[in-house]
Tab-separated table of N, CA and C in Angstrom:
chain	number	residue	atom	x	y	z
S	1	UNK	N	-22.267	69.107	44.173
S	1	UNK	CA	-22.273	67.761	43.644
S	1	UNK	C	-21.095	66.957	44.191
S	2	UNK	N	-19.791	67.933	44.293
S	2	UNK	CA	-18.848	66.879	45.038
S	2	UNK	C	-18.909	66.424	46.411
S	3	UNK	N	-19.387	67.597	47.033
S	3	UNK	CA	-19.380	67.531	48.925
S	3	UNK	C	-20.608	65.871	48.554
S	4	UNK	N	-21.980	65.851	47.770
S	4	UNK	CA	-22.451	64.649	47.709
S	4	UNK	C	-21.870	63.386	47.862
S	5	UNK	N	-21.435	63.537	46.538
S	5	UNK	CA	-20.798	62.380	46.356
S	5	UNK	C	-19.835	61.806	47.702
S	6	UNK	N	-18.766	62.301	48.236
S	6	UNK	CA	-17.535	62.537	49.015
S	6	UNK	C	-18.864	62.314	50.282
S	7	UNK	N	-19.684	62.881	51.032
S	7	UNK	CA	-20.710	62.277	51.827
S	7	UNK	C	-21.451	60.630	51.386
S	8	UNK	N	-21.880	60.639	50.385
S	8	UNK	CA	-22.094	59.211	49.614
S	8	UNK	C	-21.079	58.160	50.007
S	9	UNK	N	-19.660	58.609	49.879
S	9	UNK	CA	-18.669	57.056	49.918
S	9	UNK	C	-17.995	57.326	51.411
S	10	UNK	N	-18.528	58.235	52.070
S	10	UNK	CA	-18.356	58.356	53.498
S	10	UNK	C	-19.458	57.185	54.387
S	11	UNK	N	-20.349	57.587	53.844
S	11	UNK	CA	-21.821	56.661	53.943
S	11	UNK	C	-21.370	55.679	53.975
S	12	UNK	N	-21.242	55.344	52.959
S	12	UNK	CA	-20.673	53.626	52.758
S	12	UNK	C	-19.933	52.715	53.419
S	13	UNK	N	-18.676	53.737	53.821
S	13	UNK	CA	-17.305	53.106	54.416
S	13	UNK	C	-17.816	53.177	55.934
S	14	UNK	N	-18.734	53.990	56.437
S	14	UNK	CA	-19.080	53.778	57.556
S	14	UNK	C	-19.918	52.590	57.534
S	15	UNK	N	-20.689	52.267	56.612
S	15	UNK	CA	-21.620	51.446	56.868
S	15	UNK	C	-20.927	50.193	56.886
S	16	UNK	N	-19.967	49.842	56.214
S	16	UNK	CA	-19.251	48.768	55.914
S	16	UNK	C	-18.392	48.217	56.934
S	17	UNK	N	-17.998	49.373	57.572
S	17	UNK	CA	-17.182	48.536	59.330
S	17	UNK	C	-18.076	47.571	60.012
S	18	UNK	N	-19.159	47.633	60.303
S	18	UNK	CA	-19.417	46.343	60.808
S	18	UNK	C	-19.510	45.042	60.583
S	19	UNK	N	-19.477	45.277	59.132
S	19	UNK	CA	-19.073	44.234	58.266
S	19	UNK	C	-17.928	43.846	58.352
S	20	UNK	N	-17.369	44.887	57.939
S	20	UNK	CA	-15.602	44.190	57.964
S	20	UNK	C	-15.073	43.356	59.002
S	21	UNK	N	-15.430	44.423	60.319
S	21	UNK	CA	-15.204	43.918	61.275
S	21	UNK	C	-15.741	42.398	61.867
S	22	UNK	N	-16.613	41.823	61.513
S	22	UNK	CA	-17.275	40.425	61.477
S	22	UNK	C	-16.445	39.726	60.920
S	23	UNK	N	-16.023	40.337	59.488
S	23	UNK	CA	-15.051	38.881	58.473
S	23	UNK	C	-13.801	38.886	59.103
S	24	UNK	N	-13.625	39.734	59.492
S	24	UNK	CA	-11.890	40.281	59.827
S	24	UNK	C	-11.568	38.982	61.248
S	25	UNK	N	-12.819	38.871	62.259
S	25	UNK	CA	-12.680	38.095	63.371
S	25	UNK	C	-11.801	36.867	63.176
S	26	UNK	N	-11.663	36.259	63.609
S	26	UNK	CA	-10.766	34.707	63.802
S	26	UNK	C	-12.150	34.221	64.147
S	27	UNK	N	-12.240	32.676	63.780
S	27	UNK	CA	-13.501	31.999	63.858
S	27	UNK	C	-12.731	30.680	64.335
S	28	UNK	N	-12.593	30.678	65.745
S	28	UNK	CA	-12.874	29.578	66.563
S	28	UNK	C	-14.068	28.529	65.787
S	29	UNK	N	-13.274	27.190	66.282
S	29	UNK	CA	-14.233	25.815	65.728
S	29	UNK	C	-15.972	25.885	67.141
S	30	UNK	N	-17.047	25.683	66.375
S	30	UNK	CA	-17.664	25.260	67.507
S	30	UNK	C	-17.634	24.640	68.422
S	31	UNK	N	-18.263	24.477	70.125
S	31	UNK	CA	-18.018	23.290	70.329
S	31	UNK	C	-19.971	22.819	70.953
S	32	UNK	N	-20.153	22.055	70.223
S	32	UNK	CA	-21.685	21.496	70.614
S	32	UNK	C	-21.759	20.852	71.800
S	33	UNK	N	-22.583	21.207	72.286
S	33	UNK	CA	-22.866	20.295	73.800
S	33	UNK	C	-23.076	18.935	73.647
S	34	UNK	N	-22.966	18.214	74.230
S	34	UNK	CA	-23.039	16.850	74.098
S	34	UNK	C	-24.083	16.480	74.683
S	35	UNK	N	-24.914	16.140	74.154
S	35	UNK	CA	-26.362	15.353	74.898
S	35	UNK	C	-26.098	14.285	76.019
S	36	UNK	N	-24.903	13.157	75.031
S	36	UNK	CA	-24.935	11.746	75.766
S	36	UNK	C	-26.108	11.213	74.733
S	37	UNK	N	-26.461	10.739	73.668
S	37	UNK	CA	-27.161	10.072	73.052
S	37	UNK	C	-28.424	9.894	73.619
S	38	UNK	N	-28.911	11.491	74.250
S	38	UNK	CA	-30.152	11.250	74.850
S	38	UNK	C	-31.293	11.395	73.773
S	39	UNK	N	-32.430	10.955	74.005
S	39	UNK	CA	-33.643	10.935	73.176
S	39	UNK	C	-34.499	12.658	73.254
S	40	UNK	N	-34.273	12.700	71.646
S	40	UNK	CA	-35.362	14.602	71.753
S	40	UNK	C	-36.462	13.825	71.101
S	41	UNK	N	-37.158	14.386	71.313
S	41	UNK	CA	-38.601	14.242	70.863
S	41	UNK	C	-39.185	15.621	70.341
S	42	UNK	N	-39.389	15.388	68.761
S	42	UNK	CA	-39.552	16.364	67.744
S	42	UNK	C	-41.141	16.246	67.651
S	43	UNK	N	-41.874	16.966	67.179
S	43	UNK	CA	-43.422	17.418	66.646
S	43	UNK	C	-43.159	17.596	65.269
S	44	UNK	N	-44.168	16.878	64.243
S	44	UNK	CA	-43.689	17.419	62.955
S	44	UNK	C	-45.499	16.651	62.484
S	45	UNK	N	-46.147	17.284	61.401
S	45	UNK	CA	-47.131	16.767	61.199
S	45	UNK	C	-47.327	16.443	59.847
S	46	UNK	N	-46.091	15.632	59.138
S	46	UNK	CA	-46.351	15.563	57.804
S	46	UNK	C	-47.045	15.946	56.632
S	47	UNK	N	-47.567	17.342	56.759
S	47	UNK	CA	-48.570	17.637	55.853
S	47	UNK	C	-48.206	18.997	54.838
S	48	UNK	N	-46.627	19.188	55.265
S	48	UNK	CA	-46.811	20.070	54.263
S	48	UNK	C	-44.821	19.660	53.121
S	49	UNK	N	-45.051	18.838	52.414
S	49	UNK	CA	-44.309	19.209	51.053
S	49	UNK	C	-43.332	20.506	50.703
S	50	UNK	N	-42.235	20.613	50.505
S	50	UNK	CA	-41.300	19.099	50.933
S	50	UNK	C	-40.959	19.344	52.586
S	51	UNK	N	-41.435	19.905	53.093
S	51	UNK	CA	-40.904	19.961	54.760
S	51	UNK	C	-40.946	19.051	55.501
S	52	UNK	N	-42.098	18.539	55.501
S	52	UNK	CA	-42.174	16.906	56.235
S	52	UNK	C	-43.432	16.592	55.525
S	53	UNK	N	-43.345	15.077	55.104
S	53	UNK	CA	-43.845	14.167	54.431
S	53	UNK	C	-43.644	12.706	54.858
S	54	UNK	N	-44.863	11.910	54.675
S	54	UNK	CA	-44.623	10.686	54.350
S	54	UNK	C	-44.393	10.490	52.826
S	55	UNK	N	-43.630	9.754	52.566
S	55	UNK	CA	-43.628	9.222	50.856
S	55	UNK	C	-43.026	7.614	50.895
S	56	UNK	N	-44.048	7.056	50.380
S	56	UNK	CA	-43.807	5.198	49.956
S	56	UNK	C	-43.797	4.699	51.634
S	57	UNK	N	-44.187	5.470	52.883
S	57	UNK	CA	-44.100	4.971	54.188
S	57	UNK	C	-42.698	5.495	54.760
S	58	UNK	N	-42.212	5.985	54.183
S	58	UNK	CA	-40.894	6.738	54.476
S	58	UNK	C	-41.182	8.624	54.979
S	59	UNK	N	-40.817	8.555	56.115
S	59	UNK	CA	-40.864	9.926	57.092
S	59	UNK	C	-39.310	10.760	55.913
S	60	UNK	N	-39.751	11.671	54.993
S	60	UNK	CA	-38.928	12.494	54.833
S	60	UNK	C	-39.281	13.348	54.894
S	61	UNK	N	-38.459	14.980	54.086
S	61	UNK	CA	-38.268	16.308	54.305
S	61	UNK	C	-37.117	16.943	55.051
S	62	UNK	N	-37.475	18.601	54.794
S	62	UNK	CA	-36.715	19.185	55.126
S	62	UNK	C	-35.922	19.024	56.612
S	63	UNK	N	-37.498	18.746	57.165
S	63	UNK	CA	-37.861	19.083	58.704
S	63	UNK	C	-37.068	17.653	59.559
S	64	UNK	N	-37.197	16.715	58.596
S	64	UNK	CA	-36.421	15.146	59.138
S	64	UNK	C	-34.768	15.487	59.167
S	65	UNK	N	-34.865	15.949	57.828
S	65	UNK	CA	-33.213	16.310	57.421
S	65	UNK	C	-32.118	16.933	59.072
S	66	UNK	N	-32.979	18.581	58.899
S	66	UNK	CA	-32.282	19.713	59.730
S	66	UNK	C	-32.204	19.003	61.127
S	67	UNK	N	-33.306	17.934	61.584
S	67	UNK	CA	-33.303	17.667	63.025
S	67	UNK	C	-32.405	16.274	63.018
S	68	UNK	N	-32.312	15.560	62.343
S	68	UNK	CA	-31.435	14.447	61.924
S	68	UNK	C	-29.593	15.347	62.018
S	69	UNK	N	-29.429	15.870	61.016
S	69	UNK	CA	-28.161	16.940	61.370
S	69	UNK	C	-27.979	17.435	62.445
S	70	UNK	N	-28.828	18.401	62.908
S	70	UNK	CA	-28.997	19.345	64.198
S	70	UNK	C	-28.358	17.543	65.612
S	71	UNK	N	-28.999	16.710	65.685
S	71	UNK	CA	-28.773	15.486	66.506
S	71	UNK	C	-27.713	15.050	66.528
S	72	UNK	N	-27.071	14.812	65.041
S	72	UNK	CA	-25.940	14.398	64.760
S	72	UNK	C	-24.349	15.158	65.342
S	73	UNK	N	-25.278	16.520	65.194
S	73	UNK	CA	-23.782	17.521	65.742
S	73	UNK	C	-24.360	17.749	67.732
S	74	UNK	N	-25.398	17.220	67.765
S	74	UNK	CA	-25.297	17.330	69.506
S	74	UNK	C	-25.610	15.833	70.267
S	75	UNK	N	-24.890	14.950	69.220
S	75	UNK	CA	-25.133	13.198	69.992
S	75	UNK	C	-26.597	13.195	70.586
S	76	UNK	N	-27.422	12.991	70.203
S	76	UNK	CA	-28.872	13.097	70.454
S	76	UNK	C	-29.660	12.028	69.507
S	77	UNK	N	-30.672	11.468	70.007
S	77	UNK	CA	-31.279	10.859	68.933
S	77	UNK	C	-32.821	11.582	68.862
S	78	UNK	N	-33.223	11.754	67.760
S	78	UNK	CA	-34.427	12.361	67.160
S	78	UNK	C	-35.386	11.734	67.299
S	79	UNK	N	-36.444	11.462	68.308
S	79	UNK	CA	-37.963	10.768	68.226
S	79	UNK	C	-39.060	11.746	67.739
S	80	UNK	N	-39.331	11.667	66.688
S	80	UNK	CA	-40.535	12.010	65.888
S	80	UNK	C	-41.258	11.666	65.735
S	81	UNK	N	-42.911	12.404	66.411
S	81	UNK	CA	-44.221	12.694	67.121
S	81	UNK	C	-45.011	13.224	66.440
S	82	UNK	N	-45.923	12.451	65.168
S	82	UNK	CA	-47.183	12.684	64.229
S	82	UNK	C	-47.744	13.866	65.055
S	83	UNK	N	-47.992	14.935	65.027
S	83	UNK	CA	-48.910	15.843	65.524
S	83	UNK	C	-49.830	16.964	64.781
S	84	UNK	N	-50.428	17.191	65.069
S	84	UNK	CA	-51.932	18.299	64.535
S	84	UNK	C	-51.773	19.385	65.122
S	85	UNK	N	-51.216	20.426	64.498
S	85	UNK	CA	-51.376	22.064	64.633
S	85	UNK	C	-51.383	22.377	66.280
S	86	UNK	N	-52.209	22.813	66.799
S	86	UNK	CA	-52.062	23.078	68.292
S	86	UNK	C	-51.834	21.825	69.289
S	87	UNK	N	-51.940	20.472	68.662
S	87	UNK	CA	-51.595	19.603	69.873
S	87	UNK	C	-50.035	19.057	69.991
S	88	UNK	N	-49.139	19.854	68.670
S	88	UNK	CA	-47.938	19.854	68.521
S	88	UNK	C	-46.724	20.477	69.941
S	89	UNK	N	-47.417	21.539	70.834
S	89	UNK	CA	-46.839	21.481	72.151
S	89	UNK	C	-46.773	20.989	73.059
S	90	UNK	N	-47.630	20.019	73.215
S	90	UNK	CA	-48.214	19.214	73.953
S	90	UNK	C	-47.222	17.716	73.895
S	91	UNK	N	-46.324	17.343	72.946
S	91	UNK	CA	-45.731	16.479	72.365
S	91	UNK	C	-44.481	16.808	73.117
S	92	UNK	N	-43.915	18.264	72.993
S	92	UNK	CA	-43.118	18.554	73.154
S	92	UNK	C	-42.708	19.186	74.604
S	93	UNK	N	-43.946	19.084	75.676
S	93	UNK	CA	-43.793	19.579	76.900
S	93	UNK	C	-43.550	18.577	77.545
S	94	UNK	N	-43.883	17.670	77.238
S	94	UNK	CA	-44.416	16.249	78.014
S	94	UNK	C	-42.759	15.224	77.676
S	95	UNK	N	-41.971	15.393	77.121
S	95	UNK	CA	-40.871	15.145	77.103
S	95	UNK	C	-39.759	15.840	77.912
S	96	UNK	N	-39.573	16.983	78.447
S	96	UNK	CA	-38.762	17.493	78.843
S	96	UNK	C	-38.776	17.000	80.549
């Protein structure tokens, strides 16, 4: 029962270094690439609550939010492209 146990918190402490070792790092600031305030062109098909929606004629959701942020931290502006399930790549090839 002891050799268990004493294997048990051996277990553990091994398992836990890679952990540690992650928090323990120094965390340098990011640095985001800079677009230059170029235009992305997003696919989003308003249909699913709360992810992307129209509401009162207003484009919100999750999906407006994260790419609105995501733009903000890489100087980019977000053009968002009504699209339908498979013609949603098609939006997004044709921009690059």
């Amino acid at each position: 029962m002891k050799d268990t146990k004493l294997a048990f918190v051996l277990l553990l402490v091994l398992l836990m270094i890679p952990v540690l070792g992650v928090v323990a790092q120094d965390s340098a600031p990011v640095k985001w690439p800079d677009l230059g305030g170029r235009e992305v062109t997003v696919a989003v098909e308003n249909l699913y609550c709360p992810y992307n929606m129209i509401k009162d004629g207003e484009a919100v959701g999750w999906d407006y939010d994260t790419f609105n942020a995501i733009c903000e931290l890489l100087n980019c502006t977000p053009i968002f492209k009504n699209a339908l399930g498979r013609h949603a790549h098609c939006y997004c090839s044709r921009a690059v």
